[in-house]
Structures are given as structure tokens and as C-alpha cells.
Amino acid sequence: MHFSESFFARRFGITPRDLEKYLAEALAQGGAYADLYFEYLSTSAISIDESIVKSASQGVSLGVGVRVIAGERTGYAYSDDLSPEKIRKAARVAAHIAAGPATVEKVSLNEGQRRNLYPVITAPTETAFTERVELVKRADRAARAYDPRVFQVQASYADSLRQVMVATSDGVLSWDRQPLARLNVAALARDDGGTPQRGHAGGGGRVELSFFLNEKTPEHFAAEAAREAIVMLDAVDAPAGEMTVVLGPGWPGILLHEAVGHGLEADFNRKGVSAFSGRMGQQVASPLCTVIDDGTMANRRGSLNVDDEGHPTQSNVLIENGILRGYLQDKLSSRLTGAAETGSGRRESYAHIPMPRMTNTFMLAGESDPAEIIRSVPKGLYCPDFGGGQVDITSGNFVFSASESYLIEGGKVTRPVRNASLIGNGPEALKYVSMVGNDLQLDEGIGVCGKEGQSVPVGVGIPTIKIDRMTVGGTA
Amino acid sequence: MSGNHLAGLAADIVQQALAAGATDAECTIAEGDEFSANVRLREVETLKEAGSRGAGVRILAGKHTGSAYTSDLSDDGIRHMVRSAMELAEITTEDPHAGLPDATDLGSIPGEMGLYSNDVEGLDTELKIDMARRAEDASLRADPRITNSEGASFDTHVGHQAFANSRGFVGEYRTSYCSLSTVPVAREGESMERDYWFTMARALAGLEKPEDVGRIAAQRALRRLGAVKVETKKVPVVFEPRTARSLVDHIFDAVHGVSVYRNESFLAGKLGERVASDKLTVIDDGTIPGLFGTSPFDDEGVPTRRTVVIENGVLKSYLLNTYTARKLGLKTTGNASRGLAGNAGVGNGNLYIEKGAGTPEQLIAGIQDGFYVTELMGFGVNIVTGDYSRGAAGLWIRNGELAFPVSEVTIAGTLQQMLFGLEAVGADLEFRGSMAAPTLVIAEMTVGGR
């Protein structure tokens, strides 16, 4: 597709010459680099509660962010008005970070190579609401039908279509159309007069609406949420202290996101404030562990054709056979350290400055049979599902919360236990990985990563793994 | 920013919605200007400056609702928004409890509430950079073991909110705030730790001195150096105000009208019952001048007020908007909260635990073996069951004194046990946000470590 057919050219009549002029204005005070990020975001959300579709909303937000880099300094301004006067005003405000005569010669933009990792013809956001509302109604019915002990169901469906365009003073001109959709189901169950328990499931991706009709149906997520709530009705107190922990495949990959992913973002390492700073080439995990961050996986929630700085995403090896191999770079860090860009510059919206971020982070499969992994544990905890996690990148301590877990007794998974947090230290925890399963799974598409107040969609994945030593935060 | 223009525009949008066939409508408009300066290792790192605005409309077609928002406030943008909301009312289900507040509930607290100070607007950029630089510099000079920094930041925000509905409410107010924070990194041998401190106020004059912010941040990072993991055991746990505040957040989630009517809270159905030790009194007050949870009316046009949530351990009130109040057969407490999209939710005003007596030193003096928590991590709190399990760091208490730093441990129990186990409440209540608590002493929790 030629630029003239791109969204911003068609809708707002923007030309490459206009963009070159805005960039020149941004660099007029002596900045060394500038970029423009245009965004037009359409969203919709529908939710059902008590079998009543109580809320439906849709909306539009648009704007442009202008960034100027001068040495280690960044100037940033944005406008939610795409008129030339407002864009030029934002460019002048951002330009003030530098003080001096312009040093960059004329900018000329080149359209980059294009690919499409999510060839979605009709984005869910562009479909009829009558089709989308059926998803939450079906989820509600299915969760209630799962078991008579289910007494409350809430299902929410949200989608967005983000049109973006990036122009940089390096000459990059790229644009992308980024669809995203997600269905979530939460179910509450209780025995007669007993304490309620909650179960949760959800998923989606950069997909057509048919994904929810043919691949992961509302009934699939509903049954999973209801099953988790019912299981938890029999939960006993979780154990406390150090023990062997087995993580199930899929979403428990959030361990990698917290334990190593954030600590390998280049901004923290450039500044020397990460527990992983200066450890390149060192052993930071057991030799069984190879961890990848890959922004190019088809239709995944964390994937992007180009990152939010206009650079194509790629597959990056973070840890190879336990050895630290790479950091995740954004434009600023790669400029300052001379490291190659990794396609990891992301931002929440036009109102935010890009930072190095993860995309889809996972561990490669190993050779162990998952059943064999469980059989090898005399006493421990098996965790197939988690809630959220958090990390202190400086000390390296991270925590994540098991939302479904079981005791392992005598090599068998036995009783479910109540919600407990697991805590560990990033550069240490993965050294205790003693078995890696052959069953790599990616999560179903629910991840949201927060960093310095900015949220972006991400994916994670992991095979079944055994960690010989980790602290479990129960009470028993 | 324009004055009456915003409230007038909100009222116009409501009229457009009625003309398009809505039986009722409400509109929120928010405008804001933000500025932020970051300094790291005494050099400017980023400067950010911008303004934005947006509108949201919710319409009722009988008992069906639909909502839409836009950042495009042109005539076309607004027409499209109203049409979008009307379209959505066709797919939602009739809900007998849906609707605007009763006209008699609407209103606004008159008089000056101290939410806006013109000393925040138009501040010189150099002055803002200088504030951040002074805070970071004070942290870097505090001790040779402060070897690095994630920088300091000075932020301001000036906002203008307008709200109108088809029952005749039109209101607007301006807000301002400024904040200063710094994150020093301390290092000794293999141990590297960071911590932060911040100050925030509606007016520049209300901020603490940058030097104090830097010095406190440095002390906090330094006292974490050499932290160890302790044995797993059950001990008394003391929350300093910064971590105690998170318990207020959990109480908020548990008395939140939606969690209550859905039976999704361990406090649902407990109105009038004892739910905590008699040391605990929790108040929500959206009317205290100048604070961060203050406003003249909530996001449905209902005046804010003072609500006693828990009094001497007895649950007195939930926090409700119009919808959740109707579901529960109660009256709204003026706690409606909304962004631009969707239905109103429930938000807090200034929600706090009433102060008791004693300094932190006095409160820990009687503890032989215990844990003083200065940082909490993760999301391991289940409001449905009350199960509580979070990552923690802090200082170990031995023989009534803070003895050595501890990290990479968990603290666990249930919120029910924690509320009933509240043994002492300190006098050190101060507001650094819309939720606040003084030092709290909990009789016993499980510390998970080695």
C-alpha cells in the first residue's frame, strides 16, 4: 500500500512533505533526532452482569506526539488536534529541549518495507454490535449452565482499532493498523451458605471476530472461569515458606515477565539501576532456560508490525541456555549505548514517551514429560493459573499471585489451596529450574503490562517447569 | 482554558441527546494541561508539556443505556458521539435500576473548596527543573552509599471538569496539583536498593521542601541495604503510613457498592455488624478543603459528603452511587465516579482511618519480635474471600526497636483477621493522596521466608 492510501493521508490529507516540515520545526533548536507519532484509536466495550447487558460504550481519541532528542535529553509535546497549526506548536514546544541552531540537514522520508502479522480484514471494532453483544450473552449463559453453584457471572468484551503513523528524522515513515479484541469472564460460586469463590478466564488477540466464534468461544472462557471458581470451593490454607514449585504451561509465563523481562529493559540497564545491570554474558538461569521476547508472532496480543518508534519488531533472545544474551532497546537507549535496535520501543498512546517494553515473552520447551515433572516432587505446590505480578527491578525481587494452585504430595497433585503470592529474586530464581517440560503454551491473550504509568498489551508463555526453591506466601 | 464555555457545552450536548430521542442524558467534559520535568544525575532528562480534552455522554432510552466518548469536540465529533451512544442503547438490556439520580439528590457544595491554585499555572520551566534538581541533589549528597539515581520529577496538572444532565444539573470546577518525587539508588557491596519519597499539593506553596524530599528518600533507600530473608513465622506486623494506606484501599474495594450488591465482598451483608477491632474507624469525606479526594459534586451531580464507613469496628455504611444504592435499597452516598466512557462506577472521596494515639516508636516499643512493613508488592488480595498474601520488605523489630532490614518475604492472613487483629492505631495521619492511614499494628500475620 502506498502512503497516499494510508489512513492518515486519506482521512486528514497529510502528506510526506507536511511530515518533513513538522520534523524540521521540531529540530529547529538543535535537536539531534525527532519523531512524530500519529494515533487514531476507536474502542468499544460491552459488559453483562446479572444476565443484564448493563453497559455498552464506544469512542474515539486521536492525537499526535512530537519527540525531540538532544543527547540524553528528551522533549515531548502532544496535541489532540491534528490541524497543522497545533502540530507545529507541539513541535516548537518539544524543540525547546535543545538550545542552539539546527544541526540536522533536511529530512527526507522513505516508506519502509511492509508486512502484516495480523491480516485482519474486518476488525472486530468494525463489525455490527448485534454480533458482539452475543459474545457476552453466550458467556453468561454458559458459565451459569456449568454448575448450579455458580451464582454470579460478569462477562466483558472490549475491542479497539488503532491506526498509527510514525515519521522520524532518520527518514523512517511507517504506518500500521492494529486491531485488538478481548473477552473476559468472571464467575462466583458458593456451596449452600458458604464463602463465595471467584474464577476468571479470558483471551483474544489481534484477530477477526470469528476467532471468538470458531477458535476460543465464549463457552470456552465461561467454562474455564466457572471451573476455577468451583475448584476453589474446596481450597485449604496455602503453605508458607520455601518449597518446590511447579508452574503449569501458558499464563504462568508471567514469571518470566516479572523475574527477568523488566530487568532486561535497556533504560534500567543503561542507568545501572537493574539487578541485571552489567551481567551480560553471565549465568542468570539454569542451562535449561532459554527465554525469548518475540514481537512477530501472528495475531498475538503482544505483537506489532512496527514498534511505536517505527522500527519493525523482531524475535530477541534474552537468555540462552541460562546465559544473559540481550536487552530490550528503544531508540533512546540504542542511540546512547550504540546497541542495535530490537523493535521494543512502545508507548500507551500519543500522549506518552516511548520506552523499552516487552512484546510476547516466553521460555522455549524442554524435554521433560509434564507428568514426570509432577511425579518427581515429593512435596510442593503446583500452580496452573496466576493473577498479576510486580517486580522491583533494582533489588530484583518479584512477586506474582497464584489464583489456582494445588498441593503436590508424594508425586501427585492433591488438594487445591487458597490464593497465595510467590516471591523470588530475578537473577537467582531461574537458577533453581531443574526440569523444563516439552509442552510450551502461550497464554490466551489477556496480558496488560504496566510501567511508569503506561499500559500496553503483552503476551507470555512457558512450558511446565519445576523450580526447586521458591518462597510461597501462605499461612499454613 | 475557557470558562463557562465548558459547562455550556456539556448542557448543549445533553440537549442534543434529548433531541436525538434520549429520554435522559448526562455529559462529562474534562480539559487538562500537564507538565513534567525529569532530572537525572543533576541533568535534565525529559520535559513534557501538553493539553488535552475529551467529552463523554451517557444516554437512557427508557431503561436502556448507551454511552460514547470523543476527543474531537467539533460539531461533527459531538454529533457522531451522540449518535454512537443512541446506537448502543439498542443492544443493552432493559435494567429496572438504570437511570439518573433523583432530582432531589442533585446539587453542589457551595463555596471555595481549595481545589485550584493559580500559582501552579504558568510556572517558569527553569523553576520546575530546579525543584527536581534540588530534591535529587539532596538525595545524592545524603550519603556516599547513594551511588545512583532513577532521577527526580516535578509534575503539574491543571484541570477543568464540567458535568450536566437532563434533570437540570449543570456544574463545573477547576483543579490543580503539583508533585515532586525522587528515587535514589543505594549500594553497598552486592546489595543494591532503591526507594522513593514524594510531596504533592494543590498549590505550589503546599509542597514540602525539595531538600526534605531528597533526604527522606535517601534515608529510606539506605535503611534497606543488606536486607535478609527471615525464617517463616507468625509475628505482629506493623504497617507504616505508606503501606497502611493500602489497607484503606482494600476496605474501599470491600464496601464498594458493586462488590456489595454482587456479593463479591467479604463485607457484603454485614451492615450494622462488628467487622473489625474497636480501634478501627474509617471515614470517607469528599468535602475537606484542599485535599485530593475533594470535589463539590460527584460524577453524577450529587453533592459529596462525610460518610462514616466503619465506626469503632462496626460497619456503618457502604460507598454508593445512584445505581448501586437502588440495587441495595439504600441512598447514594455521593460516591459516583466515572471516566468519559461507560456507566458511573464508585469512587472514594478522602477515605481514611481515623488517627489514634502514639508515635511509631511508642507503637513498636512493646513488640519483642515483629515485622515493620515499608513496602508491599503484588496483587495477592482477594476481596471475595478476604485472603491476603503479598510480597513485603521492611525492617525487623527486635526488643521494641527496628533492628535490621528484611526483603523477599511474604505476609499472609485474611483481611478479616487483620481487621479484628488491629491492636493499635498511631497519631501520624497525613494525606498524600485521596486515601490515608496512620501507623497500624496487627496482632499476628504469617511472614513467609526461608
PDB file of C-alpha atoms in Angstrom, chain A residues 161-290:
ATOM      1  CA  LEU A 161      -8.687  -0.454  16.331  1.00  0.00           C
ATOM      2  CA  ARG A 162      -5.593   1.692  16.475  1.00  0.00           C
ATOM      3  CA  GLN A 163      -4.358   3.479  13.355  1.00  0.00           C
ATOM      4  CA  VAL A 164      -0.809   4.716  13.830  1.00  0.00           C
ATOM      5  CA  MET A 165       1.781   6.515  11.745  1.00  0.00           C
ATOM      6  CA  VAL A 166       5.390   7.197  12.696  1.00  0.00           C
ATOM      7  CA  ALA A 167       7.730   9.602  10.927  1.00  0.00           C
ATOM      8  CA  THR A 168      11.302  10.040  12.144  1.00  0.00           C
ATOM      9  CA  SER A 169      14.154  12.355  11.271  1.00  0.00           C
ATOM     10  CA  ASP A 170      16.136   9.195  10.429  1.00  0.00           C
ATOM     11  CA  GLY A 171      13.874   9.070   7.388  1.00  0.00           C
ATOM     12  CA  VAL A 172      11.555   6.295   8.551  1.00  0.00           C
ATOM     13  CA  LEU A 173       7.919   6.610   7.535  1.00  0.00           C
ATOM     14  CA  SER A 174       5.714   3.738   8.620  1.00  0.00           C
ATOM     15  CA  TRP A 175       2.082   3.201   9.435  1.00  0.00           C
ATOM     16  CA  ASP A 176       0.073   0.361  10.842  1.00  0.00           C
ATOM     17  CA  ARG A 177      -3.466  -0.751  11.577  1.00  0.00           C
ATOM     18  CA  GLN A 178      -3.609  -2.579  14.904  1.00  0.00           C
ATOM     19  CA  PRO A 179      -6.810  -4.425  15.783  1.00  0.00           C
ATOM     20  CA  LEU A 180      -7.197  -5.944  19.257  1.00  0.00           C
ATOM     21  CA  ALA A 181     -10.043  -7.775  20.990  1.00  0.00           C
ATOM     22  CA  ARG A 182     -10.512  -9.495  24.316  1.00  0.00           C
ATOM     23  CA  LEU A 183     -13.292 -11.367  26.112  1.00  0.00           C
ATOM     24  CA  ASN A 184     -13.191 -11.797  29.902  1.00  0.00           C
ATOM     25  CA  VAL A 185     -15.418 -13.894  32.137  1.00  0.00           C
ATOM     26  CA  ALA A 186     -15.569 -13.849  35.934  1.00  0.00           C
ATOM     27  CA  ALA A 187     -17.751 -16.311  37.832  1.00  0.00           C
ATOM     28  CA  LEU A 188     -18.646 -16.566  41.517  1.00  0.00           C
ATOM     29  CA  ALA A 189     -19.652 -19.875  43.032  1.00  0.00           C
ATOM     30  CA  ARG A 190     -20.680 -20.981  46.519  1.00  0.00           C
ATOM     31  CA  ASP A 191     -21.938 -24.010  48.368  1.00  0.00           C
ATOM     32  CA  ASP A 192     -25.120 -23.531  50.412  1.00  0.00           C
ATOM     33  CA  GLY A 193     -24.401 -20.653  52.782  1.00  0.00           C
ATOM     34  CA  GLY A 194     -20.661 -20.989  52.230  1.00  0.00           C
ATOM     35  CA  THR A 195     -17.988 -18.426  51.336  1.00  0.00           C
ATOM     36  CA  PRO A 196     -18.089 -17.478  47.655  1.00  0.00           C
ATOM     37  CA  GLN A 197     -15.068 -18.155  45.462  1.00  0.00           C
ATOM     38  CA  ARG A 198     -14.145 -16.443  42.216  1.00  0.00           C
ATOM     39  CA  GLY A 199     -12.843 -17.857  38.961  1.00  0.00           C
ATOM     40  CA  HIS A 200     -11.616 -15.934  35.982  1.00  0.00           C
ATOM     41  CA  ALA A 201     -10.665 -16.559  32.358  1.00  0.00           C
ATOM     42  CA  GLY A 202     -10.220 -14.544  29.216  1.00  0.00           C
ATOM     43  CA  GLY A 203      -8.423 -14.171  25.969  1.00  0.00           C
ATOM     44  CA  GLY A 204      -8.219 -12.751  22.487  1.00  0.00           C
ATOM     45  CA  GLY A 205      -5.632 -11.126  20.278  1.00  0.00           C
ATOM     46  CA  ARG A 206      -5.170  -9.174  17.058  1.00  0.00           C
ATOM     47  CA  VAL A 207      -7.918 -11.227  15.445  1.00  0.00           C
ATOM     48  CA  GLU A 208     -11.147 -11.199  13.473  1.00  0.00           C
ATOM     49  CA  LEU A 209     -14.399 -11.547  15.404  1.00  0.00           C
ATOM     50  CA  SER A 210     -14.625 -15.092  14.017  1.00  0.00           C
ATOM     51  CA  PHE A 211     -11.836 -16.042  16.456  1.00  0.00           C
ATOM     52  CA  PHE A 212     -14.479 -15.979  19.207  1.00  0.00           C
ATOM     53  CA  LEU A 213     -16.916 -17.986  17.089  1.00  0.00           C
ATOM     54  CA  ASN A 214     -14.556 -20.708  15.833  1.00  0.00           C
ATOM     55  CA  GLU A 215     -11.395 -20.878  17.965  1.00  0.00           C
ATOM     56  CA  LYS A 216     -11.871 -19.640  21.519  1.00  0.00           C
ATOM     57  CA  THR A 217     -15.581 -19.384  22.075  1.00  0.00           C
ATOM     58  CA  PRO A 218     -17.435 -17.596  24.863  1.00  0.00           C
ATOM     59  CA  GLU A 219     -18.334 -21.086  26.139  1.00  0.00           C
ATOM     60  CA  HIS A 220     -14.644 -21.977  26.394  1.00  0.00           C
ATOM     61  CA  PHE A 221     -13.786 -18.968  28.585  1.00  0.00           C
ATOM     62  CA  ALA A 222     -17.019 -19.315  30.586  1.00  0.00           C
ATOM     63  CA  ALA A 223     -16.371 -22.967  31.421  1.00  0.00           C
ATOM     64  CA  GLU A 224     -12.806 -22.145  32.451  1.00  0.00           C
ATOM     65  CA  ALA A 225     -13.920 -19.310  34.775  1.00  0.00           C
ATOM     66  CA  ALA A 226     -16.691 -21.429  36.309  1.00  0.00           C
ATOM     67  CA  ARG A 227     -14.370 -24.432  36.726  1.00  0.00           C
ATOM     68  CA  GLU A 228     -11.813 -22.335  38.595  1.00  0.00           C
ATOM     69  CA  ALA A 229     -14.472 -20.932  40.965  1.00  0.00           C
ATOM     70  CA  ILE A 230     -15.836 -24.438  41.683  1.00  0.00           C
ATOM     71  CA  VAL A 231     -12.342 -25.881  42.296  1.00  0.00           C
ATOM     72  CA  MET A 232     -11.601 -23.141  44.805  1.00  0.00           C
ATOM     73  CA  LEU A 233     -14.659 -24.091  46.914  1.00  0.00           C
ATOM     74  CA  ASP A 234     -12.601 -26.957  48.326  1.00  0.00           C
ATOM     75  CA  ALA A 235      -9.414 -24.924  48.863  1.00  0.00           C
ATOM     76  CA  VAL A 236      -7.391 -25.402  52.038  1.00  0.00           C
ATOM     77  CA  ASP A 237      -4.887 -22.930  53.511  1.00  0.00           C
ATOM     78  CA  ALA A 238      -1.784 -22.439  51.361  1.00  0.00           C
ATOM     79  CA  PRO A 239       1.594 -23.435  52.794  1.00  0.00           C
ATOM     80  CA  ALA A 240       4.190 -20.833  53.833  1.00  0.00           C
ATOM     81  CA  GLY A 241       7.952 -20.815  53.287  1.00  0.00           C
ATOM     82  CA  GLU A 242      10.457 -22.160  50.770  1.00  0.00           C
ATOM     83  CA  MET A 243       9.453 -25.199  48.751  1.00  0.00           C
ATOM     84  CA  THR A 244       9.475 -26.801  45.314  1.00  0.00           C
ATOM     85  CA  VAL A 245       7.079 -25.071  42.934  1.00  0.00           C
ATOM     86  CA  VAL A 246       5.841 -26.450  39.606  1.00  0.00           C
ATOM     87  CA  LEU A 247       4.360 -23.918  37.192  1.00  0.00           C
ATOM     88  CA  GLY A 248       1.809 -25.116  34.664  1.00  0.00           C
ATOM     89  CA  PRO A 249       2.112 -24.128  30.977  1.00  0.00           C
ATOM     90  CA  GLY A 250       0.820 -20.859  29.467  1.00  0.00           C
ATOM     91  CA  TRP A 251      -0.096 -17.825  31.548  1.00  0.00           C
ATOM     92  CA  PRO A 252       2.330 -18.749  34.397  1.00  0.00           C
ATOM     93  CA  GLY A 253       4.932 -17.398  31.942  1.00  0.00           C
ATOM     94  CA  ILE A 254       4.214 -14.156  33.794  1.00  0.00           C
ATOM     95  CA  LEU A 255       7.101 -15.415  35.968  1.00  0.00           C
ATOM     96  CA  LEU A 256       9.470 -14.621  33.072  1.00  0.00           C
ATOM     97  CA  HIS A 257       7.876 -11.229  32.503  1.00  0.00           C
ATOM     98  CA  GLU A 258       8.463 -10.225  36.141  1.00  0.00           C
ATOM     99  CA  ALA A 259      11.590 -12.182  37.065  1.00  0.00           C
ATOM    100  CA  VAL A 260      13.702 -11.314  34.027  1.00  0.00           C
ATOM    101  CA  GLY A 261      11.799  -9.337  31.373  1.00  0.00           C
ATOM    102  CA  HIS A 262      11.544  -5.956  33.099  1.00  0.00           C
ATOM    103  CA  GLY A 263      15.067  -6.229  34.476  1.00  0.00           C
ATOM    104  CA  LEU A 264      16.363  -6.582  30.895  1.00  0.00           C
ATOM    105  CA  GLU A 265      14.765  -3.387  29.570  1.00  0.00           C
ATOM    106  CA  ALA A 266      17.624  -1.226  28.323  1.00  0.00           C
ATOM    107  CA  ASP A 267      16.630   2.006  30.067  1.00  0.00           C
ATOM    108  CA  PHE A 268      17.189   0.469  33.512  1.00  0.00           C
ATOM    109  CA  ASN A 269      20.447  -1.132  32.415  1.00  0.00           C
ATOM    110  CA  ARG A 270      21.810   1.962  30.700  1.00  0.00           C
ATOM    111  CA  LYS A 271      21.270   3.752  34.017  1.00  0.00           C
ATOM    112  CA  GLY A 272      22.733   0.884  36.034  1.00  0.00           C
ATOM    113  CA  VAL A 273      19.671   0.543  38.270  1.00  0.00           C
ATOM    114  CA  SER A 274      18.629  -3.011  37.334  1.00  0.00           C
ATOM    115  CA  ALA A 275      19.639  -6.120  39.256  1.00  0.00           C
ATOM    116  CA  PHE A 276      20.726  -7.412  35.804  1.00  0.00           C
ATOM    117  CA  SER A 277      22.961  -4.384  35.030  1.00  0.00           C
ATOM    118  CA  GLY A 278      26.456  -5.432  33.958  1.00  0.00           C
ATOM    119  CA  ARG A 279      25.588  -9.137  33.878  1.00  0.00           C
ATOM    120  CA  MET A 280      25.628  -9.629  30.100  1.00  0.00           C
ATOM    121  CA  GLY A 281      27.215 -12.993  29.280  1.00  0.00           C
ATOM    122  CA  GLN A 282      26.783 -14.267  32.834  1.00  0.00           C
ATOM    123  CA  GLN A 283      24.805 -17.261  34.057  1.00  0.00           C
ATOM    124  CA  VAL A 284      21.482 -15.893  35.380  1.00  0.00           C
ATOM    125  CA  ALA A 285      19.358 -19.034  34.970  1.00  0.00           C
ATOM    126  CA  SER A 286      19.761 -22.782  34.830  1.00  0.00           C
ATOM    127  CA  PRO A 287      21.166 -24.075  31.497  1.00  0.00           C
ATOM    128  CA  LEU A 288      17.687 -25.498  30.798  1.00  0.00           C
ATOM    129  CA  CYS A 289      16.296 -21.974  30.344  1.00  0.00           C
ATOM    130  CA  THR A 290      16.127 -20.093  27.042  1.00  0.00           C
TER     131      THR A 290
END
